[in-house]
Structures are given as structure tokens and as C-alpha cells.
PDB file of C-alpha atoms and ligand atoms in Angstrom:
ATOM      1  CA  MET A1482      -0.243   0.014  -0.119  1.00  0.00           C
ATOM      2  CA  ASN A1483       1.712   3.519  -0.947  1.00  0.00           C
ATOM      3  CA  ASN A1484       0.473   6.850  -0.220  1.00  0.00           C
ATOM      4  CA  SER A1485      -1.755   7.514  -3.311  1.00  0.00           C
ATOM      5  CA  GLY A1486      -5.019   6.101  -2.056  1.00  0.00           C
ATOM      6  CA  ASN A1487      -7.022   9.527  -3.005  1.00  0.00           C
ATOM      7  CA  LEU A1488      -5.223   9.868  -6.415  1.00  0.00           C
ATOM      8  CA  LYS A1489      -7.326   8.993  -9.321  1.00  0.00           C
ATOM      9  CA  LEU A1490      -5.652   7.514 -12.321  1.00  0.00           C
ATOM     10  CA  SER A1491      -6.759   8.321 -16.176  1.00  0.00           C
ATOM     11  CA  THR A1492      -5.004   7.029 -19.307  1.00  0.00           C
ATOM     12  CA  TYR A1493      -3.166   9.385 -21.175  1.00  0.00           C
ATOM     13  CA  ILE A1494      -1.301   7.485 -23.457  1.00  0.00           C
ATOM     14  CA  SER A1495      -2.018   3.665 -23.817  1.00  0.00           C
ATOM     15  CA  GLU A1496       0.359   0.895 -23.514  1.00  0.00           C
ATOM     16  CA  ALA A1497       0.143  -0.070 -27.493  1.00  0.00           C
ATOM     17  CA  ASP A1498       0.266   3.693 -28.602  1.00  0.00           C
ATOM     18  CA  LEU A1499       3.936   3.504 -26.583  1.00  0.00           C
ATOM     19  CA  GLN A1500       4.777   0.788 -28.137  1.00  0.00           C
ATOM     20  CA  LYS A1501       4.098   1.427 -31.620  1.00  0.00           C
ATOM     21  CA  LYS A1502       5.863   4.939 -30.739  1.00  0.00           C
ATOM     22  CA  VAL A1503       9.231   3.757 -29.484  1.00  0.00           C
ATOM     23  CA  LYS A1504       9.136   1.061 -32.266  1.00  0.00           C
ATOM     24  CA  GLU A1505       8.817   4.343 -34.614  1.00  0.00           C
ATOM     25  CA  LEU A1506      11.937   6.088 -32.886  1.00  0.00           C
ATOM     26  CA  GLY A1507      13.953   2.985 -32.206  1.00  0.00           C
ATOM     27  CA  GLU A1508      13.866   2.494 -36.031  1.00  0.00           C
ATOM     28  CA  THR A1509      14.511   6.112 -37.551  1.00  0.00           C
ATOM     29  CA  LEU A1510      17.641   5.877 -34.993  1.00  0.00           C
ATOM     30  CA  THR A1511      18.641   2.602 -36.875  1.00  0.00           C
ATOM     31  CA  LYS A1512      18.409   4.615 -40.127  1.00  0.00           C
ATOM     32  CA  LYS A1513      20.710   7.368 -38.799  1.00  0.00           C
ATOM     33  CA  PHE A1514      23.350   5.271 -36.683  1.00  0.00           C
ATOM     34  CA  LYS A1515      22.919   2.110 -38.594  1.00  0.00           C
ATOM     35  CA  GLY A1516      26.266   0.549 -38.669  1.00  0.00           C
ATOM     36  CA  GLN A1517      28.144   3.020 -35.898  1.00  0.00           C
ATOM     37  CA  GLU A1518      29.017   2.847 -32.590  1.00  0.00           C
ATOM     38  CA  VAL A1519      26.541   4.863 -30.068  1.00  0.00           C
ATOM     39  CA  VAL A1520      26.713   5.552 -26.491  1.00  0.00           C
ATOM     40  CA  ALA A1521      23.043   5.835 -25.557  1.00  0.00           C
ATOM     41  CA  VAL A1522      22.672   7.425 -22.154  1.00  0.00           C
ATOM     42  CA  CYS A1523      19.967   7.002 -20.380  1.00  0.00           C
ATOM     43  CA  VAL A1524      18.890   9.917 -17.771  1.00  0.00           C
ATOM     44  CA  LEU A1525      17.715   8.072 -14.723  1.00  0.00           C
ATOM     45  CA  LYS A1526      15.622   7.776 -12.836  1.00  0.00           C
ATOM     46  CA  GLY A1527      12.490   8.757 -15.769  1.00  0.00           C
ATOM     47  CA  SER A1528      13.630   7.523 -18.771  1.00  0.00           C
ATOM     48  CA  PHE A1529      14.531   3.999 -17.843  1.00  0.00           C
ATOM     49  CA  VAL A1530      11.768   2.033 -18.894  1.00  0.00           C
ATOM     50  CA  PHE A1531      11.259   4.139 -22.236  1.00  0.00           C
ATOM     51  CA  TYR A1532      15.261   3.690 -22.738  1.00  0.00           C
ATOM     52  CA  SER A1533      15.345   0.343 -22.590  1.00  0.00           C
ATOM     53  CA  ASP A1534      12.458  -0.229 -24.931  1.00  0.00           C
ATOM     54  CA  LEU A1535      14.111   1.961 -27.045  1.00  0.00           C
ATOM     55  CA  ILE A1536      17.613   0.507 -27.207  1.00  0.00           C
ATOM     56  CA  ARG A1537      15.842  -2.771 -28.156  1.00  0.00           C
ATOM     57  CA  HIS A1538      14.280  -1.063 -31.411  1.00  0.00           C
ATOM     58  CA  MET A1539      17.989   0.179 -32.090  1.00  0.00           C
ATOM     59  CA  ASP A1540      19.956  -2.763 -34.884  1.00  0.00           C
ATOM     60  CA  THR A1541      23.560  -0.926 -34.654  1.00  0.00           C
ATOM     61  CA  ASP A1542      26.267  -1.241 -32.264  1.00  0.00           C
ATOM     62  CA  ILE A1543      25.430   0.598 -28.391  1.00  0.00           C
ATOM     63  CA  GLN A1544      27.046   1.107 -25.592  1.00  0.00           C
ATOM     64  CA  CYS A1545      24.947   1.930 -22.377  1.00  0.00           C
ATOM     65  CA  GLU A1546      25.697   4.995 -20.051  1.00  0.00           C
ATOM     66  CA  PHE A1547      23.895   6.332 -16.915  1.00  0.00           C
ATOM     67  CA  PHE A1548      23.322   9.977 -15.926  1.00  0.00           C
ATOM     68  CA  GLY A1549      21.517  10.264 -12.690  1.00  0.00           C
ATOM     69  CA  VAL A1550      19.748  13.869 -11.975  1.00  0.00           C
ATOM     70  CA  SER A1551      17.266  15.345  -9.547  1.00  0.00           C
ATOM     71  CA  SER A1552      15.259  18.434 -10.113  1.00  0.00           C
ATOM     72  CA  TYR A1553      11.421  17.746  -9.117  1.00  0.00           C
ATOM     73  CA  HIS A1554      12.264  15.973  -5.468  1.00  0.00           C
ATOM     74  CA  GLY A1555       8.720  14.342  -5.216  1.00  0.00           C
ATOM     75  CA  ASN A1556       6.565  17.406  -6.296  1.00  0.00           C
ATOM     76  CA  THR A1557       4.657  18.364  -9.166  1.00  0.00           C
ATOM     77  CA  THR A1558       6.834  21.538 -10.375  1.00  0.00           C
ATOM     78  CA  SER A1559      10.054  21.921 -11.534  1.00  0.00           C
ATOM     79  CA  SER A1560      12.767  23.413  -8.921  1.00  0.00           C
ATOM     80  CA  GLY A1561      14.803  24.646 -11.395  1.00  0.00           C
ATOM     81  CA  GLU A1562      17.492  22.979  -9.844  1.00  0.00           C
ATOM     82  CA  VAL A1563      19.706  20.562 -11.176  1.00  0.00           C
ATOM     83  CA  LYS A1564      21.652  17.852  -8.846  1.00  0.00           C
ATOM     84  CA  VAL A1565      23.707  15.206 -10.733  1.00  0.00           C
ATOM     85  CA  THR A1566      23.067  11.783  -8.533  1.00  0.00           C
ATOM     86  CA  LEU A1567      24.914   9.494 -11.144  1.00  0.00           C
ATOM     87  CA  ASP A1568      27.641  10.746 -13.208  1.00  0.00           C
ATOM     88  CA  LEU A1569      28.334   8.970 -16.806  1.00  0.00           C
ATOM     89  CA  GLY A1570      30.890   5.863 -16.100  1.00  0.00           C
ATOM     90  CA  SER A1571      32.995   6.533 -19.139  1.00  0.00           C
ATOM     91  CA  PRO A1572      34.685   9.395 -21.443  1.00  0.00           C
ATOM     92  CA  VAL A1573      32.384  10.041 -24.408  1.00  0.00           C
ATOM     93  CA  GLU A1574      34.951  12.368 -26.177  1.00  0.00           C
ATOM     94  CA  GLY A1575      34.864  11.606 -30.436  1.00  0.00           C
ATOM     95  CA  LYS A1576      31.612   9.359 -29.975  1.00  0.00           C
ATOM     96  CA  HIS A1577      28.046   9.376 -31.368  1.00  0.00           C
ATOM     97  CA  VAL A1578      26.125  10.404 -28.150  1.00  0.00           C
ATOM     98  CA  ILE A1579      22.471   9.749 -27.592  1.00  0.00           C
ATOM     99  CA  LEU A1580      20.970  11.303 -24.689  1.00  0.00           C
ATOM    100  CA  VAL A1581      17.573   9.493 -23.963  1.00  0.00           C
ATOM    101  CA  GLU A1582      14.922  11.297 -21.659  1.00  0.00           C
ATOM    102  CA  ASP A1583      11.409  10.686 -20.591  1.00  0.00           C
ATOM    103  CA  ILE A1584      10.301  14.427 -20.366  1.00  0.00           C
ATOM    104  CA  VAL A1585      10.781  17.787 -21.301  1.00  0.00           C
ATOM    105  CA  ASP A1586       9.067  20.578 -19.252  1.00  0.00           C
ATOM    106  CA  THR A1587      11.005  23.659 -18.362  1.00  0.00           C
ATOM    107  CA  GLY A1588      13.945  22.363 -20.442  1.00  0.00           C
ATOM    108  CA  LEU A1589      16.234  23.161 -17.859  1.00  0.00           C
ATOM    109  CA  THR A1590      17.163  19.949 -17.113  1.00  0.00           C
ATOM    110  CA  MET A1591      17.600  18.935 -20.982  1.00  0.00           C
ATOM    111  CA  ASN A1592      19.599  21.950 -21.239  1.00  0.00           C
ATOM    112  CA  TYR A1593      21.687  21.534 -18.627  1.00  0.00           C
ATOM    113  CA  LEU A1594      22.302  18.093 -19.906  1.00  0.00           C
ATOM    114  CA  LYS A1595      23.166  18.928 -23.371  1.00  0.00           C
ATOM    115  CA  SER A1596      26.036  20.948 -21.862  1.00  0.00           C
ATOM    116  CA  ALA A1597      27.233  18.393 -19.575  1.00  0.00           C
ATOM    117  CA  ILE A1598      27.692  16.019 -22.194  1.00  0.00           C
ATOM    118  CA  LEU A1599      28.746  18.792 -24.955  1.00  0.00           C
ATOM    119  CA  SER A1600      31.414  19.892 -22.527  1.00  0.00           C
ATOM    120  CA  ARG A1601      32.929  16.398 -22.951  1.00  0.00           C
ATOM    121  CA  LYS A1602      33.397  16.995 -26.670  1.00  0.00           C
ATOM    122  CA  PRO A1603      31.039  13.912 -28.038  1.00  0.00           C
ATOM    123  CA  LYS A1604      31.604  13.188 -31.942  1.00  0.00           C
ATOM    124  CA  THR A1605      27.829  13.947 -32.439  1.00  0.00           C
ATOM    125  CA  LEU A1606      25.038  14.806 -30.060  1.00  0.00           C
ATOM    126  CA  THR A1607      21.493  13.360 -30.573  1.00  0.00           C
ATOM    127  CA  THR A1608      18.639  14.095 -27.699  1.00  0.00           C
ATOM    128  CA  ILE A1609      15.308  12.276 -28.044  1.00  0.00           C
ATOM    129  CA  ALA A1610      12.410  12.625 -25.288  1.00  0.00           C
ATOM    130  CA  LEU A1611       9.649  10.651 -24.963  1.00  0.00           C
ATOM    131  CA  LEU A1612       7.347  13.463 -24.196  1.00  0.00           C
ATOM    132  CA  GLU A1613       7.761  17.245 -24.540  1.00  0.00           C
ATOM    133  CA  LYS A1614       5.474  19.748 -22.667  1.00  0.00           C
ATOM    134  CA  PRO A1615       6.119  23.143 -25.162  1.00  0.00           C
ATOM    135  CA  GLU A1616       3.579  24.930 -23.362  1.00  0.00           C
ATOM    136  CA  ALA A1617       5.785  24.305 -20.206  1.00  0.00           C
ATOM    137  CA  LEU A1618       8.731  25.770 -21.632  1.00  0.00           C
ATOM    138  CA  LYS A1619      10.809  28.237 -19.254  1.00  0.00           C
ATOM    139  CA  VAL A1620      13.921  28.341 -21.768  1.00  0.00           C
ATOM    140  CA  PRO A1621      14.166  27.559 -25.332  1.00  0.00           C
ATOM    141  CA  CYS A1622      15.303  23.655 -25.742  1.00  0.00           C
ATOM    142  CA  GLU A1623      15.423  22.297 -29.332  1.00  0.00           C
ATOM    143  CA  LEU A1624      14.958  18.432 -29.271  1.00  0.00           C
ATOM    144  CA  ASP A1625      16.247  15.863 -32.400  1.00  0.00           C
ATOM    145  CA  TYR A1626      13.114  13.740 -31.968  1.00  0.00           C
ATOM    146  CA  VAL A1627      10.484  13.401 -29.466  1.00  0.00           C
ATOM    147  CA  GLY A1628       7.812  10.845 -29.149  1.00  0.00           C
ATOM    148  CA  PHE A1629       4.631  13.134 -28.428  1.00  0.00           C
ATOM    149  CA  LYS A1630       4.142  16.425 -27.437  1.00  0.00           C
ATOM    150  CA  ILE A1631       1.338  16.911 -24.658  1.00  0.00           C
ATOM    151  CA  PRO A1632      -0.368  20.262 -22.783  1.00  0.00           C
ATOM    152  CA  ASN A1633       0.931  21.112 -19.611  1.00  0.00           C
ATOM    153  CA  ASP A1634      -0.398  18.106 -17.548  1.00  0.00           C
ATOM    154  CA  PHE A1635       1.392  16.271 -14.721  1.00  0.00           C
ATOM    155  CA  VAL A1636       1.723  12.764 -15.811  1.00  0.00           C
ATOM    156  CA  VAL A1637       2.926   9.301 -14.402  1.00  0.00           C
ATOM    157  CA  GLY A1638       3.484   5.882 -15.703  1.00  0.00           C
ATOM    158  CA  TYR A1639       6.403   4.260 -17.880  1.00  0.00           C
ATOM    159  CA  GLY A1640       9.253   5.766 -15.822  1.00  0.00           C
ATOM    160  CA  LEU A1641       7.609   8.792 -14.953  1.00  0.00           C
ATOM    161  CA  ASP A1642       6.687   9.161 -10.897  1.00  0.00           C
ATOM    162  CA  TYR A1643       4.743  11.090  -8.606  1.00  0.00           C
ATOM    163  CA  GLN A1644       6.693  10.797  -5.173  1.00  0.00           C
ATOM    164  CA  GLY A1645       8.384   8.089  -6.369  1.00  0.00           C
ATOM    165  CA  TYR A1646       5.258   5.784  -7.188  1.00  0.00           C
ATOM    166  CA  TYR A1647       4.062   4.683 -10.611  1.00  0.00           C
ATOM    167  CA  ARG A1648       7.145   3.866 -12.705  1.00  0.00           C
ATOM    168  CA  ASN A1649       6.007   0.586 -12.993  1.00  0.00           C
ATOM    169  CA  LEU A1650       2.595   1.487 -14.792  1.00  0.00           C
ATOM    170  CA  PRO A1651       3.109   0.066 -18.471  1.00  0.00           C
ATOM    171  CA  TYR A1652       1.597   3.354 -19.999  1.00  0.00           C
ATOM    172  CA  ILE A1653       1.481   6.650 -19.355  1.00  0.00           C
ATOM    173  CA  ALA A1654      -1.565   8.530 -16.935  1.00  0.00           C
ATOM    174  CA  GLN A1655      -2.303  11.759 -15.791  1.00  0.00           C
ATOM    175  CA  VAL A1656      -2.955  12.067 -11.766  1.00  0.00           C
ATOM    176  CA  GLN A1657      -5.737  14.068 -10.420  1.00  0.00           C
ATOM    177  CA  ASN A1658      -7.116  15.148  -6.704  1.00  0.00           C
ATOM    178  CA  PHE A1659      -3.462  15.555  -5.084  1.00  0.00           C
ATOM    179  CA  ASN A1660      -5.106  16.333  -1.495  1.00  0.00           C
TER     180      ASN A1660
HETATM  181  P1  IMP B2565      12.200  20.545 -16.478  1.00  0.00           P
HETATM  182  O1  IMP B2565      13.582  20.452 -15.937  1.00  0.00           O
HETATM  183  O2  IMP B2565      11.306  21.095 -16.177  1.00  0.00           O
HETATM  184  O3  IMP B2565      12.105  19.767 -17.947  1.00  0.00           O
HETATM  185  O4  IMP B2565      12.089  18.413 -15.999  1.00  0.00           O
HETATM  186  C1  IMP B2565      12.549  17.268 -16.360  1.00  0.00           C
HETATM  187  C2  IMP B2565      11.912  16.438 -15.216  1.00  0.00           C
HETATM  188  O5  IMP B2565      11.085  16.911 -14.498  1.00  0.00           O
HETATM  189  C3  IMP B2565      12.037  15.261 -16.093  1.00  0.00           C
HETATM  190  O6  IMP B2565      12.706  14.422 -16.484  1.00  0.00           O
HETATM  191  C4  IMP B2565      11.367  14.719 -15.325  1.00  0.00           C
HETATM  192  O7  IMP B2565      11.523  13.737 -14.662  1.00  0.00           O
HETATM  193  C5  IMP B2565      10.191  15.584 -14.105  1.00  0.00           C
HETATM  194  N1  IMP B2565       8.718  16.071 -14.861  1.00  0.00           N
HETATM  195  C6  IMP B2565       8.325  16.789 -15.661  1.00  0.00           C
HETATM  196  N2  IMP B2565       7.398  16.701 -15.955  1.00  0.00           N
HETATM  197  C7  IMP B2565       6.515  15.661 -15.440  1.00  0.00           C
HETATM  198  C8  IMP B2565       5.809  14.883 -14.944  1.00  0.00           C
HETATM  199  O8  IMP B2565       4.713  15.346 -15.911  1.00  0.00           O
HETATM  200  N3  IMP B2565       5.401  13.748 -14.651  1.00  0.00           N
HETATM  201  C9  IMP B2565       6.730  13.576 -14.029  1.00  0.00           C
HETATM  202  N4  IMP B2565       7.853  14.104 -13.458  1.00  0.00           N
HETATM  203  C10 IMP B2565       7.967  15.066 -14.502  1.00  0.00           C
END
């Protein structure tokens, strides 16, 4: 039993729609990088489910790296501060890097991550986010690939959490009634 007894979930993006989109994105990345070695960076914690599905649709040589950041601290609005909880395990200098993020909300985290990776001089940097909330952007944030553009709603599931819960839902849901 968790602390979510008074919260209501409604399906926002179904499991079937997610799987179809992730397959398409994986195939697009395969076309772009076929025959080349890439480093796929999973941004923890939120993108681990999307990431693990995405890389299994990518048919090229992939090294997996993990970058842990925390910006929400369990609430539903961004603090604007990005704290690194786990750094990359190996240098990415001279490599093709794909940065895999769950959701771009204010854009602050993605911009932080982009400059953190670019400062390590990769050969190329490709950014991908499963979800983007264009109305919530506080800073311009260009992405190479986006799964779904969504309104400014707080969503959970498929890796995304509310106070640490719901990451294991196989679909994306909207949470209502926070009190
Ligand atoms: P940003 O820095 O505001 O763009 O926030 C990015 C991070 O906030 C994401 O990587 C998520 O971890 C978290 N986040 C933003 N929107 C949501 C949401 O709707 N549900 C769950 N987490 C979110």
C-alpha cells in the first residue's frame, strides 16, 4: 500500500500507442546510426523504461551509459535546480552520443544535460525525449526527436513518477486530486 489512495489515474497514452511510437523512434535511430557505434545515455531515473524499450529497437552497436539527475524532488513543479546523482561511467569524447530523456517540461534539465555532455566533446550529440510539454518551456530547448507533444499536464507511468510511485505503469496516466 502506498500513499496514493486518494489519487485518481486516467489513461493518457495507452501501452499500445507507446510501444508503436517507441518502435518507430528506434527504427529512425537505426537508420541514422546503422553501422556506427553509439553511446546511448539513459537519464535516471525517469527514462529507464523508455530507454530499455528504445535500445531494443535499435539495430546498431550500442554502449549503455547512465546519467542520474534530480530536479523535481518529488513534487509536481520543477525546482529549476539540477542535482547530479550519478555521473557517466566512461568518457564520451569523440563518440556519437544519444541522450535519452523521459520528458521535457521547463527545458532546464535537458539544457543542463546537453551542456554537460557537450563539455565532454562527443563527436555528435542527438537528443530524444519521449514527451515534451511545449507550453511549459521556460527556456528554449531544441530536441532532435520527440515521441509525443502533450499539454501542460502532470503525468506518470512508463518510468515517470509522482513522489516516487507509478514508474512501473506500462502506460502514461494523468494524476488527478493531489489532496
Ligand atoms: P524540466 O527540467 O522542468 O524540463 O523537468 C524535467 C524532469 O522533470 C523530467 O526529467 C522528469 O523527471 C520531471 N517531470 C517533468 N514533468 C513531469 C511529469 O509530468 N511527470 C513526472 N515527472 C515530470
